[in-house]
Tab-separated table of C-alpha atoms in Angstrom:
chain	number	residue	atom	x	y	z
O	13	MET	CA	85.086	103.509	83.300
O	14	LEU	CA	85.711	102.815	86.761
O	15	LEU	CA	86.625	99.829	88.992
O	16	ILE	CA	85.970	98.390	91.878
O	17	GLY	CA	85.309	95.369	94.479
O	18	LYS	CA	86.799	94.443	97.997
O	19	THR	CA	89.463	95.454	100.145
O	20	GLY	CA	92.318	92.974	98.111
O	21	SER	CA	90.395	91.572	95.478
O	22	GLY	CA	93.252	92.768	92.918
O	23	LYS	CA	92.029	96.273	91.532
O	24	SER	CA	95.317	98.060	91.491
O	25	THR	CA	96.828	95.035	90.064
O	26	LEU	CA	94.760	94.577	87.229
O	27	LEU	CA	95.150	98.490	86.628
O	28	LYS	CA	98.862	98.050	86.505
O	29	GLN	CA	98.910	94.605	84.626
O	30	LEU	CA	97.310	97.987	81.423
O	31	LYS	CA	100.836	99.666	82.567
O	32	PRO	CA	104.064	97.214	81.948
O	33	ASP	CA	106.848	98.933	82.945
O	34	LEU	CA	104.615	98.805	86.370
O	35	VAL	CA	104.147	95.309	85.741
O	36	VAL	CA	105.530	92.268	88.183
O	37	GLY	CA	105.244	89.535	87.803
O	38	ASN	CA	103.565	87.152	84.836
O	39	ILE	CA	100.777	86.462	83.912
O	40	THR	CA	99.957	83.259	83.509
O	41	GLU	CA	97.104	83.250	81.623
O	42	GLY	CA	95.327	84.378	79.002
O	43	THR	CA	96.462	87.683	76.752
O	44	LEU	CA	96.798	91.624	77.415
O	45	ASP	CA	96.076	93.243	73.713
O	46	CYS	CA	97.068	96.785	74.123
O	47	GLN	CA	97.234	98.984	71.324
O	48	ILE	CA	98.295	101.837	72.813
O	49	ALA	CA	102.545	102.117	73.404
O	50	ASP	CA	103.754	102.525	77.150
O	51	ASN	CA	105.092	106.281	76.982
O	52	ASN	CA	101.603	106.724	76.008
O	53	ILE	CA	99.563	105.418	79.015
O	54	SER	CA	99.670	107.159	82.132
O	55	TYR	CA	98.793	106.125	85.886
O	56	ILE	CA	98.719	107.600	89.412
O	57	SER	CA	99.493	105.464	92.491
O	58	GLN	CA	97.200	104.943	95.102
O	59	PHE	CA	98.819	106.675	97.377
O	60	VAL	CA	99.401	110.849	96.908
O	61	ASP	CA	103.267	111.426	98.358
O	62	ASN	CA	105.175	108.521	96.811
O	63	GLN	CA	104.478	110.345	93.302
O	64	MET	CA	106.817	113.357	93.240
O	65	ILE	CA	110.787	112.230	92.641
O	66	THR	CA	111.573	116.560	92.704
O	67	GLU	CA	111.889	119.745	95.195
O	68	CYS	CA	109.056	121.062	93.228
O	69	ALA	CA	106.235	120.866	90.645
O	70	ARG	CA	108.138	122.748	88.106
O	71	ASP	CA	111.270	120.996	88.764
O	72	GLU	CA	108.280	117.556	88.230
O	73	PHE	CA	107.145	118.278	84.766
O	74	ASN	CA	111.096	119.362	83.276
O	75	PHE	CA	112.483	116.123	85.090
O	76	ILE	CA	109.375	114.073	83.390
O	77	LEU	CA	109.647	116.269	79.415
O	78	GLU	CA	113.241	116.030	79.253
O	79	ASN	CA	113.696	112.425	79.889
O	80	ARG	CA	111.304	111.626	77.417
O	81	GLY	CA	113.469	113.886	75.091
O	82	TYR	CA	111.573	117.443	74.531
O	83	SER	CA	113.192	119.926	73.898
O	84	THR	CA	113.788	123.415	75.279
O	85	ASP	CA	111.240	125.998	74.152
O	86	THR	CA	108.947	122.773	74.424
O	87	ARG	CA	109.503	121.789	77.716
O	88	HIS	CA	108.979	125.440	78.896
O	89	MET	CA	105.346	125.648	76.657
O	90	ARG	CA	104.353	122.628	77.999
O	91	ILE	CA	104.564	123.613	81.023
O	92	ALA	CA	102.769	126.681	80.995
O	93	GLU	CA	99.687	125.651	79.003
O	94	VAL	CA	99.058	122.854	81.645
O	95	ALA	CA	99.954	125.078	84.656
O	96	SER	CA	97.381	127.389	82.971
O	97	TYR	CA	95.046	124.433	82.320
O	98	PHE	CA	95.396	123.241	86.118
O	99	GLY	CA	95.051	126.355	87.907
O	100	ILE	CA	98.632	125.608	89.577
O	101	ILE	CA	100.480	128.775	88.382
O	102	ASP	CA	101.318	129.506	92.122
O	103	LEU	CA	102.543	126.033	93.026
O	104	LEU	CA	104.925	125.162	90.823
O	105	ASP	CA	107.581	126.721	92.938
O	106	LEU	CA	106.387	125.555	96.125
O	107	THR	CA	108.271	122.530	97.647
O	108	GLU	CA	105.854	119.180	98.712
O	109	GLN	CA	106.145	119.538	101.708
O	110	GLU	CA	104.119	123.894	102.410
O	111	LEU	CA	101.611	121.438	100.102
O	112	SER	CA	98.370	120.127	100.573
O	113	GLY	CA	97.721	117.031	99.919
O	114	GLY	CA	94.497	117.885	97.385
O	115	GLN	CA	97.414	119.826	95.943
O	116	LYS	CA	100.178	117.490	95.125
O	117	GLN	CA	97.134	114.881	94.028
O	118	LEU	CA	96.569	117.860	91.471
O	119	ILE	CA	100.086	118.170	90.355
O	120	ASN	CA	101.011	114.222	90.378
O	121	LEU	CA	97.441	114.268	87.671
O	122	ALA	CA	98.648	117.601	85.701
O	123	SER	CA	102.676	115.607	85.141
O	124	ALA	CA	100.327	112.677	84.312
O	125	LEU	CA	98.985	114.297	81.923
O	126	ILE	CA	102.937	116.831	81.050
O	127	THR	CA	102.981	114.575	78.091
O	128	ASP	CA	99.474	113.558	76.075
O	129	PRO	CA	98.881	110.448	77.104
O	130	ASP	CA	96.703	108.693	75.157
O	131	ILE	CA	94.814	106.608	78.577
O	132	LEU	CA	94.909	107.704	81.730
O	133	LEU	CA	95.025	105.228	85.205
O	134	LEU	CA	93.191	106.229	88.628
O	135	ASP	CA	94.245	103.676	91.322
O	136	GLU	CA	92.339	105.823	94.448
O	137	PRO	CA	93.393	109.580	93.608
O	138	THR	CA	90.281	110.819	96.220
O	139	SER	CA	91.152	108.019	99.326
O	140	GLN	CA	93.615	110.721	101.038
O	141	LEU	CA	91.652	113.940	99.749
O	142	ASP	CA	88.281	115.814	101.659
O	143	PRO	CA	85.730	115.955	100.057
O	144	ILE	CA	86.176	119.835	98.106
O	145	ALA	CA	89.706	118.889	96.558
O	146	ALA	CA	88.113	115.202	95.686
O	147	GLU	CA	85.101	116.887	94.044
O	148	LYS	CA	87.669	119.566	92.205
O	149	LEU	CA	90.229	116.196	91.415
O	150	LEU	CA	87.038	114.631	89.520
O	151	GLN	CA	85.798	117.126	87.975
O	152	MET	CA	89.070	117.960	87.045
O	153	VAL	CA	89.405	113.876	85.247
O	154	HIS	CA	85.992	114.820	83.485
O	155	LYS	CA	87.487	117.889	82.004
O	156	ILE	CA	90.225	115.634	80.694
O	157	ASN	CA	88.264	112.245	79.164
O	158	SER	CA	85.868	114.799	77.729
O	159	GLU	CA	88.389	118.044	76.413
O	160	LEU	CA	90.879	115.510	75.779
O	161	ASN	CA	89.595	112.603	74.980
O	162	VAL	CA	91.899	110.657	77.342
O	163	THR	CA	90.871	107.205	78.093
O	164	ILE	CA	90.132	107.164	82.090
O	165	VAL	CA	90.255	104.519	83.604
O	166	MET	CA	89.813	104.159	87.715
O	167	VAL	CA	90.278	101.808	90.855
O	168	GLU	CA	87.513	103.407	93.620
O	169	HIS	CA	86.280	102.161	96.662
O	170	SER	CA	83.580	104.849	97.257
O	171	LEU	CA	81.190	105.142	94.246
O	172	GLU	CA	79.991	108.788	96.507
O	173	ARG	CA	80.699	111.435	93.216
O	174	ASN	CA	82.345	109.820	91.268
O	175	THR	CA	79.694	107.651	89.171
O	176	VAL	CA	78.138	110.954	87.701
O	177	TYR	CA	81.229	111.015	85.630
O	178	ALA	CA	81.747	107.710	84.613
O	179	ASN	CA	80.360	105.554	81.944
O	180	ARG	CA	80.398	102.123	83.270
O	181	LEU	CA	81.407	99.946	86.219
O	182	ALA	CA	83.781	97.318	86.674
O	183	ILE	CA	83.550	94.951	89.990
O	184	ILE	CA	86.359	92.855	90.162
O	185	GLU	CA	85.853	89.728	92.718
O	186	SER	CA	88.524	86.884	93.739
O	187	GLY	CA	90.767	88.344	90.138
O	188	SER	CA	87.973	87.909	87.872
O	189	ILE	CA	85.113	90.722	86.544
O	190	LEU	CA	82.177	90.059	88.059
O	191	LEU	CA	80.317	92.914	86.450
O	192	ASP	CA	80.812	95.268	83.452
O	193	GLU	CA	77.541	97.625	82.906
O	194	LYS	CA	76.483	101.006	82.151
O	195	VAL	CA	76.611	102.686	85.001
O	196	ASP	CA	72.935	102.535	85.568
O	197	THR	CA	72.545	99.153	85.198
O	198	ALA	CA	75.295	98.547	86.953
O	199	LEU	CA	74.598	100.152	89.833
O	200	LYS	CA	70.381	98.421	89.892
O	201	LYS	CA	72.364	95.955	89.900
O	202	MET	CA	74.378	96.632	92.833
O	203	TYR	CA	71.178	97.053	95.207
O	204	GLN	CA	70.458	93.824	94.830
O	205	ASP	CA	72.711	92.242	96.149
O	206	ASN	CA	73.296	92.088	99.757
O	207	PHE	CA	76.978	93.101	99.793
O	208	TYR	CA	77.620	94.882	96.875
O	209	LYS	CA	74.587	97.412	97.948
O	210	ASN	CA	76.924	99.323	100.361
O	211	TYR	CA	78.921	100.630	97.882
O	212	LEU	CA	76.315	102.221	96.373
O	213	SER	CA	75.939	106.169	97.305
O	214	GLN	CA	74.135	107.493	99.629
O	215	ILE	CA	71.763	109.254	96.933
O	216	ASP	CA	71.209	106.585	94.914
O	217	ARG	CA	71.519	103.976	98.650
O	218	SER	CA	68.078	106.394	100.042
O	219	PHE	CA	67.074	106.307	96.389
O	220	MET	CA	66.412	102.131	96.739
O	221	GLU	CA	65.098	102.412	100.203
O	222	LEU	CA	63.074	104.299	99.906
O	223	LYS	CA	61.641	102.614	96.350
O	224	PHE	CA	60.387	105.597	94.521
O	225	ASN	CA	58.325	104.744	91.701
O	226	ASP	CA	60.247	107.258	88.935
O	227	ASP	CA	61.610	105.406	86.961
O	228	MET	CA	64.428	107.810	86.670
O	229	VAL	CA	68.316	107.089	85.473
O	230	LEU	CA	70.922	105.971	88.538
O	231	PRO	CA	73.136	107.700	89.810
O	232	LEU	CA	70.875	110.616	90.597
O	233	ASN	CA	72.086	114.347	91.518
O	234	ASN	CA	71.820	116.234	94.684
O	235	ARG	CA	69.395	117.879	92.760
O	236	GLN	CA	66.894	115.032	91.536
O	237	PHE	CA	66.918	113.478	94.920
O	238	ASN	CA	65.414	117.292	96.434
O	239	LYS	CA	62.666	117.325	94.652
O	240	LEU	CA	62.023	113.760	94.759
O	241	LEU	CA	62.318	114.126	98.245
O	242	ILE	CA	59.903	117.115	98.325
O	243	GLU	CA	57.351	115.743	96.333
O	244	HIS	CA	57.053	111.704	98.143
O	245	LYS	CA	57.946	113.774	101.741
O	246	ASP	CA	54.084	112.777	103.533
O	247	GLY	CA	55.561	108.453	102.493
O	248	ILE	CA	58.954	109.625	104.130
O	249	ASN	CA	59.405	108.413	107.889
O	250	TYR	CA	63.041	110.329	109.973
O	251	VAL	CA	64.355	107.776	112.036
O	252	ASP	CA	67.055	108.877	114.399
O	253	SER	CA	70.570	107.481	114.779
O	254	PRO	CA	70.996	106.198	118.675
O	255	ARG	CA	74.038	108.182	120.579
O	256	LYS	CA	74.742	107.154	123.275
O	257	VAL	CA	75.063	108.771	126.831
O	258	ASN	CA	78.362	110.404	127.513
O	259	ASN	CA	79.647	109.869	130.726
O	260	SER	CA	81.792	112.841	131.887
O	261	LYS	CA	84.938	111.417	133.010
O	262	LYS	CA	87.494	112.254	132.032
O	263	VAL	CA	90.830	110.992	130.719
O	264	LEU	CA	92.592	112.960	128.092
O	265	GLN	CA	92.413	116.958	128.361
O	266	LEU	CA	94.762	119.387	126.555
O	267	LYS	CA	95.551	123.289	127.745
O	268	ASN	CA	96.465	125.187	125.623
O	269	LEU	CA	98.040	123.647	123.159
O	270	GLU	CA	100.464	124.452	120.679
O	271	PHE	CA	103.370	123.736	118.023
O	272	ARG	CA	104.815	125.111	115.121
O	273	PHE	CA	107.205	123.170	113.140
O	274	ASP	CA	109.835	125.962	114.190
O	275	PHE	CA	110.103	129.468	115.845
O	276	GLU	CA	109.363	131.030	112.639
O	277	SER	CA	106.916	129.132	110.403
O	278	LYS	CA	103.327	128.870	110.636
O	279	THR	CA	101.419	128.618	113.623
O	280	ILE	CA	100.660	125.077	113.435
O	281	VAL	CA	98.230	123.605	116.809
O	282	ASP	CA	97.283	127.029	117.661
O	283	LYS	CA	96.413	126.731	122.141
O	284	VAL	CA	93.761	124.516	120.863
O	285	ASN	CA	91.910	122.794	124.459
O	286	PHE	CA	88.999	120.325	124.605
O	287	GLU	CA	89.102	116.947	126.736
O	288	LEU	CA	87.794	113.130	126.126
O	289	ASP	CA	86.424	110.912	128.614
O	290	GLU	CA	85.297	107.659	128.802
O	291	GLY	CA	83.573	105.136	126.168
O	292	MET	CA	83.478	108.367	123.351
O	293	SER	CA	84.965	108.390	119.933
O	294	TYR	CA	85.722	111.703	118.487
O	295	CYS	CA	86.144	112.708	115.363
O	296	LEU	CA	88.882	115.363	113.425
O	297	VAL	CA	87.579	116.599	109.722
O	298	GLY	CA	88.793	119.156	107.495
O	299	PRO	CA	90.754	120.330	105.202
O	300	ASN	CA	93.790	118.750	103.480
O	301	GLY	CA	97.014	121.100	105.039
O	302	VAL	CA	95.336	121.986	107.943
O	303	GLY	CA	97.513	120.380	110.182
O	304	LYS	CA	95.250	117.181	112.299
O	305	SER	CA	97.699	115.073	111.361
O	306	THR	CA	100.587	116.906	112.827
O	307	LEU	CA	97.825	116.990	116.003
O	308	ILE	CA	97.879	113.951	116.615
O	309	ARG	CA	101.777	113.686	116.817
O	310	VAL	CA	101.744	116.687	119.132
O	311	ILE	CA	99.203	114.816	121.414
O	312	SER	CA	100.935	111.527	120.878
O	313	GLN	CA	104.222	113.051	122.169
O	314	GLN	CA	105.857	111.662	118.564
O	315	MET	CA	105.997	115.478	118.258
O	316	LYS	CA	107.048	118.545	120.962
O	317	GLN	CA	105.008	121.250	121.714
O	318	GLN	CA	105.792	124.492	122.183
O	319	SER	CA	103.725	124.550	125.312
O	320	GLY	CA	100.229	124.087	126.524
O	321	LYS	CA	99.793	120.726	128.481
O	322	ILE	CA	98.792	117.293	127.619
O	323	VAL	CA	97.180	115.261	130.414
O	324	LEU	CA	96.278	111.754	130.916
O	325	ASP	CA	94.558	110.527	133.622
O	326	GLY	CA	94.939	113.484	135.670
O	327	GLU	CA	99.158	113.488	134.979
O	328	THR	CA	100.875	115.601	132.905
O	329	VAL	CA	102.848	113.809	130.008
O	330	ASN	CA	105.843	114.789	129.384
O	331	ASN	CA	110.051	112.702	128.748
O	332	LYS	CA	109.665	112.143	132.649
O	333	ASN	CA	107.369	109.423	133.014
O	334	ILE	CA	107.736	108.308	129.304
O	335	ASP	CA	105.465	104.758	130.430
O	336	ILE	CA	102.588	106.823	130.150
O	337	TYR	CA	102.882	106.426	125.766
O	338	GLN	CA	101.696	103.179	126.194
O	339	LYS	CA	97.956	103.987	127.734
O	340	LEU	CA	98.022	105.538	123.422
O	341	PHE	CA	98.045	103.989	120.696
O	342	VAL	CA	98.601	106.264	116.593
O	343	LEU	CA	97.836	104.238	113.324
O	344	PRO	CA	99.283	106.457	111.820
O	345	GLN	CA	98.522	107.232	107.496
O	346	ASN	CA	101.049	105.227	106.517
O	347	PRO	CA	100.341	101.374	108.080
O	348	ALA	CA	103.560	99.680	107.190
O	349	LEU	CA	105.312	101.803	109.464
O	350	LEU	CA	104.191	100.017	112.490
O	351	PHE	CA	104.706	96.468	111.055
O	352	VAL	CA	108.371	94.468	112.770
O	353	ALA	CA	107.465	91.240	111.743
O	354	ASP	CA	107.851	89.124	107.679
O	355	THR	CA	104.075	87.705	107.684
O	356	VAL	CA	101.224	88.443	109.090
O	357	PHE	CA	101.135	85.849	111.864
O	358	GLY	CA	104.954	86.841	112.340
O	359	GLU	CA	102.437	90.603	113.755
O	360	ILE	CA	99.888	89.059	115.085
O	361	GLU	CA	102.805	86.556	117.611
O	362	PHE	CA	104.674	89.471	117.751
O	363	GLN	CA	101.765	91.683	119.586
O	364	LEU	CA	100.675	89.349	121.924
O	365	LYS	CA	103.438	87.950	122.921
O	366	GLN	CA	104.805	91.963	124.470
O	367	ASN	CA	101.862	90.934	126.599
O	368	ASN	CA	102.267	86.771	127.938
O	369	SER	CA	105.434	84.898	126.428
O	370	GLU	CA	103.401	81.591	126.655
O	371	ILE	CA	100.493	82.799	123.054
O	372	THR	CA	100.693	79.491	120.845
O	373	SER	CA	99.904	79.152	117.287
O	374	GLN	CA	96.792	77.506	117.989
O	375	GLN	CA	95.631	81.745	120.064
O	376	VAL	CA	97.498	83.474	117.028
O	377	ASP	CA	95.724	80.776	114.621
O	378	LEU	CA	91.906	82.188	116.305
O	379	ILE	CA	93.014	86.032	116.566
O	380	LEU	CA	93.689	85.380	112.449
O	381	LYS	CA	90.125	83.455	111.726
O	382	GLN	CA	88.297	86.000	114.333
O	383	TYR	CA	89.687	89.431	112.426
O	384	ASP	CA	89.523	87.492	109.292
O	385	LEU	CA	92.875	87.517	108.274
O	386	PHE	CA	93.690	84.090	108.511
O	387	GLU	CA	93.630	83.310	104.882
O	388	LEU	CA	96.767	86.036	104.413
O	389	LYS	CA	98.576	84.631	107.751
O	390	ASP	CA	101.577	83.170	106.062
O	391	ILE	CA	101.586	86.915	103.215
O	392	SER	CA	104.075	89.497	104.356
O	393	PRO	CA	102.006	93.039	105.402
O	394	TYR	CA	104.042	94.809	103.656
O	395	ASP	CA	102.627	92.407	100.373
O	396	LEU	CA	99.540	93.806	101.559
O	397	SER	CA	96.815	95.398	100.082
O	398	GLY	CA	96.676	99.703	100.850
O	399	GLY	CA	93.954	98.514	102.908
O	400	GLN	CA	94.260	95.230	104.769
O	401	GLN	CA	97.690	97.103	106.342
O	402	GLU	CA	95.343	99.676	106.891
O	403	PHE	CA	93.247	96.949	108.789
O	404	LEU	CA	96.192	94.738	110.305
O	405	ALA	CA	98.085	97.362	111.930
O	406	LEU	CA	94.616	98.199	113.139
O	407	ILE	CA	93.964	95.013	114.643
O	408	ILE	CA	98.027	95.415	116.341
O	409	GLY	CA	96.361	98.705	118.087
O	410	LEU	CA	93.348	96.491	119.488
O	411	ILE	CA	95.478	93.574	120.647
O	412	LYS	CA	97.592	96.191	122.493
O	413	ASN	CA	93.670	97.781	124.008
O	414	PRO	CA	95.527	101.626	124.690
O	415	GLU	CA	93.422	103.386	126.765
O	416	VAL	CA	93.015	105.933	123.579
O	417	LEU	CA	93.104	104.926	120.126
O	418	PHE	CA	94.374	107.308	117.331
O	419	LEU	CA	93.279	106.893	113.665
O	420	ASP	CA	94.950	109.001	111.191
O	421	GLU	CA	92.235	108.696	107.848
O	422	PRO	CA	91.675	104.937	109.191
O	423	THR	CA	88.368	103.923	106.332
O	424	LYS	CA	91.113	104.981	103.210
O	425	GLY	CA	91.656	102.147	100.979
O	426	LEU	CA	88.890	100.465	102.486
O	427	ASP	CA	86.112	98.498	100.851
O	428	PRO	CA	82.533	100.105	102.289
O	429	ASN	CA	82.743	96.336	103.648
O	430	MET	CA	85.601	97.031	105.937
O	431	VAL	CA	84.215	100.189	106.501
O	432	LEU	CA	81.497	98.841	108.331
O	433	LYS	CA	83.618	96.164	110.017
O	434	LEU	CA	85.831	98.791	111.630
O	435	HIS	CA	83.255	100.328	112.743
O	436	GLU	CA	81.747	96.852	114.554
O	437	LEU	CA	85.327	96.534	115.545
O	438	LEU	CA	85.751	100.294	117.335
O	439	GLU	CA	82.105	100.092	119.016
O	440	ASP	CA	83.510	96.862	120.452
O	441	TYR	CA	86.743	98.459	121.928
O	442	LEU	CA	84.181	101.192	123.287
O	443	ALA	CA	82.260	99.642	125.202
O	444	THR	CA	85.392	98.276	127.520
O	445	GLY	CA	86.297	102.138	128.247
O	446	GLY	CA	88.449	102.956	125.226
O	447	ILE	CA	87.624	105.980	124.096
O	448	LEU	CA	88.483	107.400	120.305
O	449	PHE	CA	90.229	110.162	118.116
O	450	ALA	CA	90.571	110.555	114.479
O	451	ASN	CA	90.825	112.474	111.778
O	452	SER	CA	88.995	111.370	109.311
O	453	HIS	CA	87.842	112.873	105.318
O	454	ASP	CA	84.577	110.203	105.069
O	455	LEU	CA	81.815	111.934	106.134
O	456	VAL	CA	79.378	109.550	106.541
O	457	PHE	CA	82.071	107.316	108.695
O	458	ALA	CA	82.510	110.544	110.326
O	459	THR	CA	78.335	110.781	111.629
O	460	ARG	CA	78.888	107.489	113.532
O	461	PHE	CA	81.317	108.826	115.870
O	462	ASP	CA	79.800	110.592	119.201
O	463	TYR	CA	81.373	113.675	118.490
O	464	VAL	CA	82.483	116.023	115.147
O	465	SER	CA	85.094	119.383	115.438
O	466	MET	CA	86.646	120.480	111.980
O	467	MET	CA	89.679	121.843	112.001
O	468	PHE	CA	91.645	124.148	110.230
O	469	ASP	CA	93.791	127.835	110.745
O	470	GLY	CA	95.362	125.551	113.481
O	471	LYS	CA	91.950	126.228	115.377
O	472	LEU	CA	89.147	123.203	116.575
O	473	SER	CA	85.832	123.849	116.487
O	474	GLU	CA	83.559	122.981	119.301
O	475	PHE	CA	83.211	118.954	119.424
O	476	LYS	CA	79.582	118.731	119.262
O	477	GLN	CA	77.046	115.444	118.106
O	478	PRO	CA	76.986	115.134	114.029
O	479	ILE	CA	73.688	116.223	113.757
O	480	GLU	CA	74.652	119.203	116.098
O	481	PHE	CA	77.740	119.286	114.000
O	482	PHE	CA	76.884	118.575	110.181
O	483	ARG	CA	72.808	120.865	110.018
O	484	ASP	CA	74.653	124.087	108.816
O	485	LYS	CA	77.400	123.167	106.955
O	486	PHE	CA	76.525	123.737	103.398
O	487	PHE	CA	79.598	121.840	102.007
O	488	TYR	CA	81.860	119.151	105.027
O	489	THR	CA	78.364	117.627	105.497
O	490	THR	CA	76.997	114.528	103.798
O	491	GLU	CA	75.781	113.845	100.316
O	492	ILE	CA	71.907	113.264	101.528
O	493	ASN	CA	71.904	116.346	104.302
O	494	LYS	CA	72.623	118.216	101.112
O	495	ALA	CA	69.579	116.745	99.417
O	496	SER	CA	67.505	116.775	101.756
O	497	ARG	CA	67.815	119.579	104.024
O	498	ASP	CA	64.551	121.780	102.851
O	499	SER	CA	62.663	118.346	104.003
O	500	PHE	CA	65.169	116.214	106.415
O	501	PRO	CA	67.248	118.455	107.490
O	502	ASP	CA	69.175	116.269	110.045
O	503	ALA	CA	68.539	113.817	107.923
O	504	LEU	CA	73.877	112.348	107.239
O	505	THR	CA	72.710	109.203	106.037
O	506	TRP	CA	70.752	107.009	103.698
O	507	ASN	CA	69.744	104.805	107.140
O	508	ASN	CA	67.143	108.332	108.027
O	509	LEU	CA	65.361	107.856	106.024
O	510	LYS	CA	62.768	105.085	105.145
O	511	LYS	CA	59.325	103.916	103.610
O	512	LEU	CA	56.653	104.549	105.580
């Protein structure tokens, strides 16, 4: 079962109610009738790095099984079974720091299954995974459901790739279930709603927009959609996405940048060179664990490179001109690291007063209303949902109005409509001459940038416009591009295909 809804609608809270030892607060109305014992229900958090409590997977599995009272021999056999089933034998003794995000989440999934649960609760399990790792994880979840007869309840924001594995889809809105149907019925009802149609996968949205007469069951796979496009090609028009003109004013330059964690370890950033131009946006894609986040931390000088130069506005960035850092802002993967106040109101007030100590409460309220945060003003930023924290941290960055805005996985935790809002805010920022540099696993989001590059093995590919970057990729491209390359090779999203 898939459970979706707006950012902050209560999806994660509802999911935790299904496992009593995770419940915070009290059920104030109604009852929860669960016939399954609590220790037969496993839960995986949306935060990949918050799951493991030991140094490596082998210790993690042993710790879980020992707490359940399993004998040494049984623990040994159970670990052997699970490691073989998940294909993680080679990962058992690697430390958490040596694992990629995809590997960590696979180990988290194995940890949840090692006690043979009846129900598995997954809170946005793919939100921090690259597209290939996400697909592998979903395939494994489907295998668990179909082969081991484990009931799966999965909270997600995106319906890309996952609906094909589900048999029910529910929407939660303001704490209530708005819809609960079989997947085909739910998707077709969602298309009739101007808000929820944005949640549809790119393939299903395009199928509905093109209004094919074929009465097909949703969701469609890429092969089905490819066949339809070929059959109906004469009735479809390709519409190019608008692109900005680059004024070629260089603001930030990287020259032979190199970084490793110590002199004996692998080079994470390997002689990287590129330039960022005023008013333009740049997106970095690539597998988990290749160093995209590390590169951002090095550019912003949170980590010091071993060699190479960073030049901002013609001035080399170093410890002697620390004031230059104020021209940069980094939104980290954990946005809570930026919070300094007890309430959302306090966060915005604090940031505004850095520029103007005379800011009034009424002016703070206006900003909160402008960014749709007013209803959250008295809530602690630490009590917000993951997506709400992400959005609040972005607003903090925009208030600072930096020359260069760095975003580390900015769409995680955001529902599709919040992603559209995010895009609008970033376009407004770029219009002032700011520069946006982000890394993202959301390839549809990446298509909205001016330039895209892939990082692998410490190096970056050439930054190219999205069409030029994605159209020759086999795996690192959008689902629409995969499905339409035989008929419309430049199509990246559903917006590029219109019915004549």
